[in-house]
PDB file of C-alpha atoms in Angstrom:
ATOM      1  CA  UNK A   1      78.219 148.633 134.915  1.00 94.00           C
ATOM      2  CA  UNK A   2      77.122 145.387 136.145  1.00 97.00           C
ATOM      3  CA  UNK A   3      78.503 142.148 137.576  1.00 98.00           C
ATOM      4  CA  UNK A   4      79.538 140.383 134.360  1.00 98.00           C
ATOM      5  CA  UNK A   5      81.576 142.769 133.086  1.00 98.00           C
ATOM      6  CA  UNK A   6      83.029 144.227 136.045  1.00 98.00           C
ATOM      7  CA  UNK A   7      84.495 140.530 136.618  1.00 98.00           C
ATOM      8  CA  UNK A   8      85.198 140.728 133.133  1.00 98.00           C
ATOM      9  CA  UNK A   9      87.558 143.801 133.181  1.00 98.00           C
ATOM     10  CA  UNK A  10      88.820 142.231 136.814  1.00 98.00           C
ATOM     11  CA  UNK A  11      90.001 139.170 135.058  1.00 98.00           C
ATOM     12  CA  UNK A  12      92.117 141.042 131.963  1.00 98.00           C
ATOM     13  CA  UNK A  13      94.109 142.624 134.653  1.00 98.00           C
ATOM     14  CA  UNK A  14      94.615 139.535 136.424  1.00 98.00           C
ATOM     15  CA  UNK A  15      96.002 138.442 132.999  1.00 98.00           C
ATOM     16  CA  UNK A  16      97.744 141.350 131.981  1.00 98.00           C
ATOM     17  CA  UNK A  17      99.212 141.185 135.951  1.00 98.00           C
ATOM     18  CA  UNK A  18     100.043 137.366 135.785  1.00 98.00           C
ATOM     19  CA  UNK A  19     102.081 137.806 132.247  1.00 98.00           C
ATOM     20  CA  UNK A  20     104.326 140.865 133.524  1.00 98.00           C
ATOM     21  CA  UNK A  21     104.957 139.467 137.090  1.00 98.00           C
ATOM     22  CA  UNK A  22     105.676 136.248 135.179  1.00 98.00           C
ATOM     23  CA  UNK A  23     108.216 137.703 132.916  1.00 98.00           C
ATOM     24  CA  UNK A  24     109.709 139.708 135.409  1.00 98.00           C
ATOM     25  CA  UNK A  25     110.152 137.739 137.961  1.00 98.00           C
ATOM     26  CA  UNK A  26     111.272 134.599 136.038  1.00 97.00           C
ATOM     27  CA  UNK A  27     113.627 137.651 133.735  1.00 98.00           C
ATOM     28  CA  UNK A  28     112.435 135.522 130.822  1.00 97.00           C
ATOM     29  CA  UNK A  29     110.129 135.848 128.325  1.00 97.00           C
ATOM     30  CA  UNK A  30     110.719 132.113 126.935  1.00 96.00           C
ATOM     31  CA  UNK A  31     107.181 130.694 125.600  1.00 96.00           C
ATOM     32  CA  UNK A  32     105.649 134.054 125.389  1.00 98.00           C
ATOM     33  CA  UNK A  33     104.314 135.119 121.620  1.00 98.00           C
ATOM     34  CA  UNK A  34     105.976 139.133 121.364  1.00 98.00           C
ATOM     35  CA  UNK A  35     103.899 139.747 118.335  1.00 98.00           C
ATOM     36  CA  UNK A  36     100.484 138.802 120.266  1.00 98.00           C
ATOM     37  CA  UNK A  37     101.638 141.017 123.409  1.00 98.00           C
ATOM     38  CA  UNK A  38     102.736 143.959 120.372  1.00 98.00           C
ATOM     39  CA  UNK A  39      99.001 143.282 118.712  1.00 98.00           C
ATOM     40  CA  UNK A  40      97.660 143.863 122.381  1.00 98.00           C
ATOM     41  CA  UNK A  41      99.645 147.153 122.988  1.00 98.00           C
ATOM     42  CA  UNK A  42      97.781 148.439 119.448  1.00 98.00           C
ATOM     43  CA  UNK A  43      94.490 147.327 120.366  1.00 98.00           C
ATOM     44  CA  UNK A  44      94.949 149.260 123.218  1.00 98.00           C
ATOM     45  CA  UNK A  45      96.491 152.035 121.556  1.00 98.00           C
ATOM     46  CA  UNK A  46      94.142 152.515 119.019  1.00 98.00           C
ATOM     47  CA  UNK A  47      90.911 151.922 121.403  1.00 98.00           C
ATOM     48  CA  UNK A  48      91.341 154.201 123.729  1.00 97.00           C
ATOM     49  CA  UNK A  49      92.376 157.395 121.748  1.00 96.00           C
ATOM     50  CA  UNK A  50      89.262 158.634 123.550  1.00 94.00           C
ATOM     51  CA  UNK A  51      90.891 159.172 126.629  1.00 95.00           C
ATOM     52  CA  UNK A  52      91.928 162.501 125.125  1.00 93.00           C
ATOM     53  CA  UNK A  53      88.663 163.097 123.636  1.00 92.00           C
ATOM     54  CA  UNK A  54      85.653 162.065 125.847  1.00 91.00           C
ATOM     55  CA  UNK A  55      85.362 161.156 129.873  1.00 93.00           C
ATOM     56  CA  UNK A  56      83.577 158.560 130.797  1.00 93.00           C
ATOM     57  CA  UNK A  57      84.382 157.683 134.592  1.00 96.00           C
ATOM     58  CA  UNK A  58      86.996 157.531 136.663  1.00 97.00           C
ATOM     59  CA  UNK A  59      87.290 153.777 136.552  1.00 98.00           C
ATOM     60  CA  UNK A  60      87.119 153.687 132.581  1.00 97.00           C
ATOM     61  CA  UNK A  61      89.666 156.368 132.677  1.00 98.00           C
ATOM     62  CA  UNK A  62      92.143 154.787 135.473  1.00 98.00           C
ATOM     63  CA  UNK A  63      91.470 150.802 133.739  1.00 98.00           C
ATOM     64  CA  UNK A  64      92.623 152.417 130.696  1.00 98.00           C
ATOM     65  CA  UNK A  65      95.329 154.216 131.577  1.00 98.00           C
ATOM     66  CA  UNK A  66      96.814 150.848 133.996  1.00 98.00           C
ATOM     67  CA  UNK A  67      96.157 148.792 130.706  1.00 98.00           C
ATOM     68  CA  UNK A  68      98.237 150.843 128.282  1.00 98.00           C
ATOM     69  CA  UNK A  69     101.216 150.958 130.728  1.00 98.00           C
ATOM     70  CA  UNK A  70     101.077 147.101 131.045  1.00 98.00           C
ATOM     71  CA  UNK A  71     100.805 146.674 128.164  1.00 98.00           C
ATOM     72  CA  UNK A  72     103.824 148.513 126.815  1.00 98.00           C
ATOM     73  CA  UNK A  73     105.990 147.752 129.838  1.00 98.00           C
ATOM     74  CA  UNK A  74     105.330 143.847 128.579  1.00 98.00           C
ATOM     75  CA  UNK A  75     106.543 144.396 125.372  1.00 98.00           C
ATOM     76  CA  UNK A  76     108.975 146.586 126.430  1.00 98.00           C
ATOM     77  CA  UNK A  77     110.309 143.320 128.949  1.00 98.00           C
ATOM     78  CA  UNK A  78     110.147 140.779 125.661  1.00 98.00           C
ATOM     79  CA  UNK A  79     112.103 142.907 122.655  1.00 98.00           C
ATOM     80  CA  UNK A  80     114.240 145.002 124.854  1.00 98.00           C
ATOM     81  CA  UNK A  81     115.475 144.237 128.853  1.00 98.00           C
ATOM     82  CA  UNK A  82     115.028 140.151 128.255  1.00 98.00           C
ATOM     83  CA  UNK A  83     114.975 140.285 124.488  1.00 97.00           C
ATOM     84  CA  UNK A  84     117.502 137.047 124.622  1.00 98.00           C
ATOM     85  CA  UNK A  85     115.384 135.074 125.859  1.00 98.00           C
ATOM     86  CA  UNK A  86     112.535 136.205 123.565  1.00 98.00           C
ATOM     87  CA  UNK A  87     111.747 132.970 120.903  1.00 96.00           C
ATOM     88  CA  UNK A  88     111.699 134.235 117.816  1.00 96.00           C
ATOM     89  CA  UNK A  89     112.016 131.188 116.213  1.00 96.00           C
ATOM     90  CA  UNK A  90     108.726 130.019 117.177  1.00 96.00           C
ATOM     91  CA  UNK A  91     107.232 132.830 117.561  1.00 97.00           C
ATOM     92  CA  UNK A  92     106.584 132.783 113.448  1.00 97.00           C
ATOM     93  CA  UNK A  93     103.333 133.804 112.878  1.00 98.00           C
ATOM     94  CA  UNK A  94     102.811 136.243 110.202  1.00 98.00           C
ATOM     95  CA  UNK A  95     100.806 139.062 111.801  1.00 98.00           C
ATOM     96  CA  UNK A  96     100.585 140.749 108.492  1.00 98.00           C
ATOM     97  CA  UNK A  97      97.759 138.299 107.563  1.00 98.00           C
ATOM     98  CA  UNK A  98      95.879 139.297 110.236  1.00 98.00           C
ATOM     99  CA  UNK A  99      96.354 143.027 110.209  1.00 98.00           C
ATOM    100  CA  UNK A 100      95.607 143.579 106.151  1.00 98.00           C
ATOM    101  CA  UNK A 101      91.966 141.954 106.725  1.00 98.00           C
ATOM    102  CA  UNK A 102      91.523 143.570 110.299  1.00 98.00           C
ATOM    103  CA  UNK A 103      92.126 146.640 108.911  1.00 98.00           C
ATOM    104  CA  UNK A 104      90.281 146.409 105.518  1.00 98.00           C
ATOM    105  CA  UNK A 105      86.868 145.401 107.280  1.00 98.00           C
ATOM    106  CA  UNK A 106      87.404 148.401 109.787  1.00 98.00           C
ATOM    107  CA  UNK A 107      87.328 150.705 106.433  1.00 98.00           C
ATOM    108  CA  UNK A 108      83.984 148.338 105.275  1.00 98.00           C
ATOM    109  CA  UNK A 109      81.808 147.076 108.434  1.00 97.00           C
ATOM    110  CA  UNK A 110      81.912 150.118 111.236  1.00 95.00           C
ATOM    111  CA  UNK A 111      79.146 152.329 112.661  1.00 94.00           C
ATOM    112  CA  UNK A 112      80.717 156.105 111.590  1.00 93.00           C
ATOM    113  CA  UNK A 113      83.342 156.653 108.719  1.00 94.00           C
ATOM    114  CA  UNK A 114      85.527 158.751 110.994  1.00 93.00           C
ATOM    115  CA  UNK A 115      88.439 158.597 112.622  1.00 95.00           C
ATOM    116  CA  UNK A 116      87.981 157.755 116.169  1.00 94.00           C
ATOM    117  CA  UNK A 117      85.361 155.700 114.762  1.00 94.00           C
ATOM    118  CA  UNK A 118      87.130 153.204 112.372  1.00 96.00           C
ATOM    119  CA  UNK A 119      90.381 153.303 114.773  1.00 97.00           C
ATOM    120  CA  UNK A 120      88.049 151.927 117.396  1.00 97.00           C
ATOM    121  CA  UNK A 121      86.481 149.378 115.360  1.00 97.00           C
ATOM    122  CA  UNK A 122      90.143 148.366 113.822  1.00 98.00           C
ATOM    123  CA  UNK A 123      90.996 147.329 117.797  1.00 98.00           C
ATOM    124  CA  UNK A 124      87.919 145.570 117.965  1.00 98.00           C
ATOM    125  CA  UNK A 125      88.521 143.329 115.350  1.00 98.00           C
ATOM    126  CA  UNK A 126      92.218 143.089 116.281  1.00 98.00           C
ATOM    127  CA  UNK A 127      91.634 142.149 119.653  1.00 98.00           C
ATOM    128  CA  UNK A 128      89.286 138.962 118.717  1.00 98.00           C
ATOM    129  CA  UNK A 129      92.366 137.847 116.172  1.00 98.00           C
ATOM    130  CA  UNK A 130      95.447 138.467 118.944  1.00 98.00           C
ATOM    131  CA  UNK A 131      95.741 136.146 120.455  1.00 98.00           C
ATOM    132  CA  UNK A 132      96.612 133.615 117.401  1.00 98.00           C
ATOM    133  CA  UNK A 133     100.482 134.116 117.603  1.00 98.00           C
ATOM    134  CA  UNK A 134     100.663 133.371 120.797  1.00 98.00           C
ATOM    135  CA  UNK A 135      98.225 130.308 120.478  1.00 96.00           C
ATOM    136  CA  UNK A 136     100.125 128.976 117.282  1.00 97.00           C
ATOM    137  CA  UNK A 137     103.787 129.380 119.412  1.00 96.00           C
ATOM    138  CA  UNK A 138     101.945 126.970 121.551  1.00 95.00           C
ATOM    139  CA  UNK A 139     101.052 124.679 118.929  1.00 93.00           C
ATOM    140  CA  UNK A 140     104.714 124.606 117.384  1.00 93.00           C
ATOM    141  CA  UNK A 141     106.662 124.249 120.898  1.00 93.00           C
ATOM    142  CA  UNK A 142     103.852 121.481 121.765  1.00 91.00           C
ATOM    143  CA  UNK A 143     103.489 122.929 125.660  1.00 87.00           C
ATOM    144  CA  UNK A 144     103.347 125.950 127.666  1.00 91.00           C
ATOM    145  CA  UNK A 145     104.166 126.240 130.896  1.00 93.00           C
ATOM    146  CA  UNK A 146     101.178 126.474 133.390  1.00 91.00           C
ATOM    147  CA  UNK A 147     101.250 130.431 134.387  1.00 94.00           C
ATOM    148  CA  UNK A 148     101.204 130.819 130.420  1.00 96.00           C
ATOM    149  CA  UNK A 149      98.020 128.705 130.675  1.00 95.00           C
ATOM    150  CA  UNK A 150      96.844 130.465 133.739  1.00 96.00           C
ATOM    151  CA  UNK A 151      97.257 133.950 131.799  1.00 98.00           C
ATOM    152  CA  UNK A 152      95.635 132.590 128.701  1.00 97.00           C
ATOM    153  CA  UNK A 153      92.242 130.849 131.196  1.00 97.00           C
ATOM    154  CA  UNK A 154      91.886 134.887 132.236  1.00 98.00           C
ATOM    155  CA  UNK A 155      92.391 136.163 129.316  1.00 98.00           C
ATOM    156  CA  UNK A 156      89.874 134.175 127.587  1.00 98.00           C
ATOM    157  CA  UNK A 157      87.477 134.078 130.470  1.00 98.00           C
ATOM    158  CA  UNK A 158      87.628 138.048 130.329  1.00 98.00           C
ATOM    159  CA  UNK A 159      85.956 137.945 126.862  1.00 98.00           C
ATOM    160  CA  UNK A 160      83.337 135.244 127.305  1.00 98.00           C
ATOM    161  CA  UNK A 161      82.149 137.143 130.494  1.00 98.00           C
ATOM    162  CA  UNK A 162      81.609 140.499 128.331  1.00 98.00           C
ATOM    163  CA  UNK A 163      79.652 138.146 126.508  1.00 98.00           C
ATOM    164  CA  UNK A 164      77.765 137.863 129.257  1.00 98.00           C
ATOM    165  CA  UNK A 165      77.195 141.281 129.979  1.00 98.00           C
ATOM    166  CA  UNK A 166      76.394 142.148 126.204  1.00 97.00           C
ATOM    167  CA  UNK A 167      73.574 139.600 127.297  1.00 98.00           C
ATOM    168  CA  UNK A 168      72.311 141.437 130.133  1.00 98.00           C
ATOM    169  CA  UNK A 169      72.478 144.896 128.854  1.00 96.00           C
ATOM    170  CA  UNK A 170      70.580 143.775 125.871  1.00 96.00           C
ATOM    171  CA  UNK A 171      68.231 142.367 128.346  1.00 97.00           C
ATOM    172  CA  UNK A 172      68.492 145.364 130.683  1.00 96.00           C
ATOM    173  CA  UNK A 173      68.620 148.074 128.470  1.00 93.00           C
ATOM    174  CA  UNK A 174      67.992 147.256 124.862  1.00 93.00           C
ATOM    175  CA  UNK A 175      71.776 147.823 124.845  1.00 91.00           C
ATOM    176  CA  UNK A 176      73.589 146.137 121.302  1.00 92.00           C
ATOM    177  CA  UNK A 177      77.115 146.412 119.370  1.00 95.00           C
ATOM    178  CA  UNK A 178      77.104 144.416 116.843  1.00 95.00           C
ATOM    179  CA  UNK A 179      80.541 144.809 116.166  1.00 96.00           C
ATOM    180  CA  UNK A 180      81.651 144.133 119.319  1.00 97.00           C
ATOM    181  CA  UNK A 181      79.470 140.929 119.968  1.00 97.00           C
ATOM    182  CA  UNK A 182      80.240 139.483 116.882  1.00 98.00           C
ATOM    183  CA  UNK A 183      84.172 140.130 117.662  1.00 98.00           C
ATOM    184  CA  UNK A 184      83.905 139.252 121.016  1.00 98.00           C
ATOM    185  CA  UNK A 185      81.896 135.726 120.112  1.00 98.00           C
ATOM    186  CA  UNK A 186      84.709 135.421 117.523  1.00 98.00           C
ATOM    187  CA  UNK A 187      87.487 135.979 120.180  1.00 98.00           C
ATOM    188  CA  UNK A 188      85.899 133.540 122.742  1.00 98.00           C
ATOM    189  CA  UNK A 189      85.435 130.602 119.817  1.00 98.00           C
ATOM    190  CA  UNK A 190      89.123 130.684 119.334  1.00 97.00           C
ATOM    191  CA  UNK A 191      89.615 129.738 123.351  1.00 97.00           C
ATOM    192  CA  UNK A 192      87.963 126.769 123.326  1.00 96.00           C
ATOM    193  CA  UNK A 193      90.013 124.585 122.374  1.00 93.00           C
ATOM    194  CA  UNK A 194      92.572 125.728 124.692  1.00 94.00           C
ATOM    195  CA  UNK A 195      89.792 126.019 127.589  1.00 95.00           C
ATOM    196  CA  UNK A 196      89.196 122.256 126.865  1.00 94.00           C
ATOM    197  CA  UNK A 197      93.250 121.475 127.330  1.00 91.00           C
ATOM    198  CA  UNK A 198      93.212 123.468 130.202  1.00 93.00           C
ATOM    199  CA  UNK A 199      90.686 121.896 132.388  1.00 92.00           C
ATOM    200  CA  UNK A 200      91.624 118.503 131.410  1.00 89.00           C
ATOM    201  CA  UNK A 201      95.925 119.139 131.703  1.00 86.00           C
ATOM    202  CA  UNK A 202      96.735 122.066 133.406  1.00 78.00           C
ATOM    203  CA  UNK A 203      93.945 121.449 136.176  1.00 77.00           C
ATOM    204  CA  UNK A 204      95.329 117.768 136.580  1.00 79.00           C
ATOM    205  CA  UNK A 205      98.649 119.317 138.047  1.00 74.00           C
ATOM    206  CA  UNK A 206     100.676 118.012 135.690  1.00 68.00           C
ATOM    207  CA  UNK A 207     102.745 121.445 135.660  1.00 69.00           C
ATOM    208  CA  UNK A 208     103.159 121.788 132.006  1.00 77.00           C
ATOM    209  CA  UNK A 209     100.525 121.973 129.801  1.00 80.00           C
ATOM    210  CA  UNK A 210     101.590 119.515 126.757  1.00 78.00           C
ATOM    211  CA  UNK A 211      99.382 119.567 123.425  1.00 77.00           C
ATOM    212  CA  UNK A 212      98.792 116.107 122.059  1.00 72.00           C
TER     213      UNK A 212
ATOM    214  CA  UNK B   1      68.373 155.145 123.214  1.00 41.00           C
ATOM    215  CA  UNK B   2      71.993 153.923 123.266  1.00 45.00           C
ATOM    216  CA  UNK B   3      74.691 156.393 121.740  1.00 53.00           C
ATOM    217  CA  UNK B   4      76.992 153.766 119.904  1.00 59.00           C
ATOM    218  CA  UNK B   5      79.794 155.987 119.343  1.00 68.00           C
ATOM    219  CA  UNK B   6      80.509 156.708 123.147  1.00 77.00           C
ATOM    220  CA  UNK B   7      82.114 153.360 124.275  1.00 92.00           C
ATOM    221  CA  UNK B   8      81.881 153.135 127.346  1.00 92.00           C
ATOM    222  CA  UNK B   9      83.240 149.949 127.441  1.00 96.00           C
ATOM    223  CA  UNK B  10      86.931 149.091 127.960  1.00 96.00           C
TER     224      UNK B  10
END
């Protein structure tokens, strides 16, 4: 464990945290992409199968466990207890064009043909691909409000700093996924552009975070 | 050397 990702893993529950709190507190869901937070409960889902299989720590074990239930208790806010509020409309992103490639290159590019194995790097690849819906909802409405953009600086920010830490393991301890990095590099590209609007909007207090 | 197919990362 080190420093980057430590912070790394600190700031995806400070996203997952400011999402729920947001919808549950506001008892609205309005701006918020379902599908992305549905693609996040499978990535999830399908990466940590090895809680059943293989113990790693009591932190891996406990981060896991927290994410999961956050993770379905989100989506469980948005299609059932404040489904009427839920946007469908612009929430229109067709998930199915990211999940037929995701899971076709799991079957080509992983490092074991089993199981575990390929369900593992199937959440990899989802998770750099995610966040899209939710990204494109922002496109069509034009804005978001700031704690969206606030959810979506941690979430990003959680990524870029396991880049980080790929860096210093590889530097500390020859340590290199491939499939992660390149995922994870993949994931971070796709924040930019909203890192860019968010440090020249959101950071200028103008509340709402408009897109040109 | 590094056992890829423990992740040990979350």
């Amino acid at each position: 464990m080190n420093i980057f990702r430590l912070s790394g893993d600190v700031c995806h529950l400070i996203a997952i945290i400011i999402l729920f709190l947001k919808i549950w507190r506001s008892k609205s869901c309005a701006g918020i992409s379902g599908k992305s937070q549905v693609l996040f409960a499978l990535v999830f889902t399908t990466r940590y199968l090895d809680l059943f299989t293989s113990y790693i720590s009591a932190y891996n074990t406990v981060m896991k466990v927290v994410y999961l239930l956050l993770a379905y208790s989100t989506v469980g806010l948005i299609f059932f207890r404040f489904r009427n509020s839920y946007d469908s409309e612009s929430d229109s992103f067709r998930v199915e064009f990211l999940l037929v490639p995701v899971a076709g290159l799991s079957f080509l590019e992983n490092y074991a043909f089993t199981p575990l194995e390929i369900l593992w790097t199937f959440s990899i690849y989802l998770e750099s691909v995610a966040i899209l819906p939710q990204l494109f909802m922002i496109t069509k409405t034009g804005e978001a409000e700031s704690i969206t953009a606030h959810y979506l600086l941690f979430l990003g920010l959680y990524r870029a700093l396991y880049l980080a830490n790929w860096l210093w393991r590889f530097h500390t301890e020859g340590f290199y996924d491939q499939i992660a990095v390149v995922s994870g590099v993949v994931q971070t590209i796709f924040y930019c552009d909203f890192f860019y609007l968010y440090f020249t909007r959101v950071l200028r207090g103008s509340g709402k975070m408009s897109l040109p | 050397e590094y056992n890829i197919y423990n992740h040990d990362e979350l």
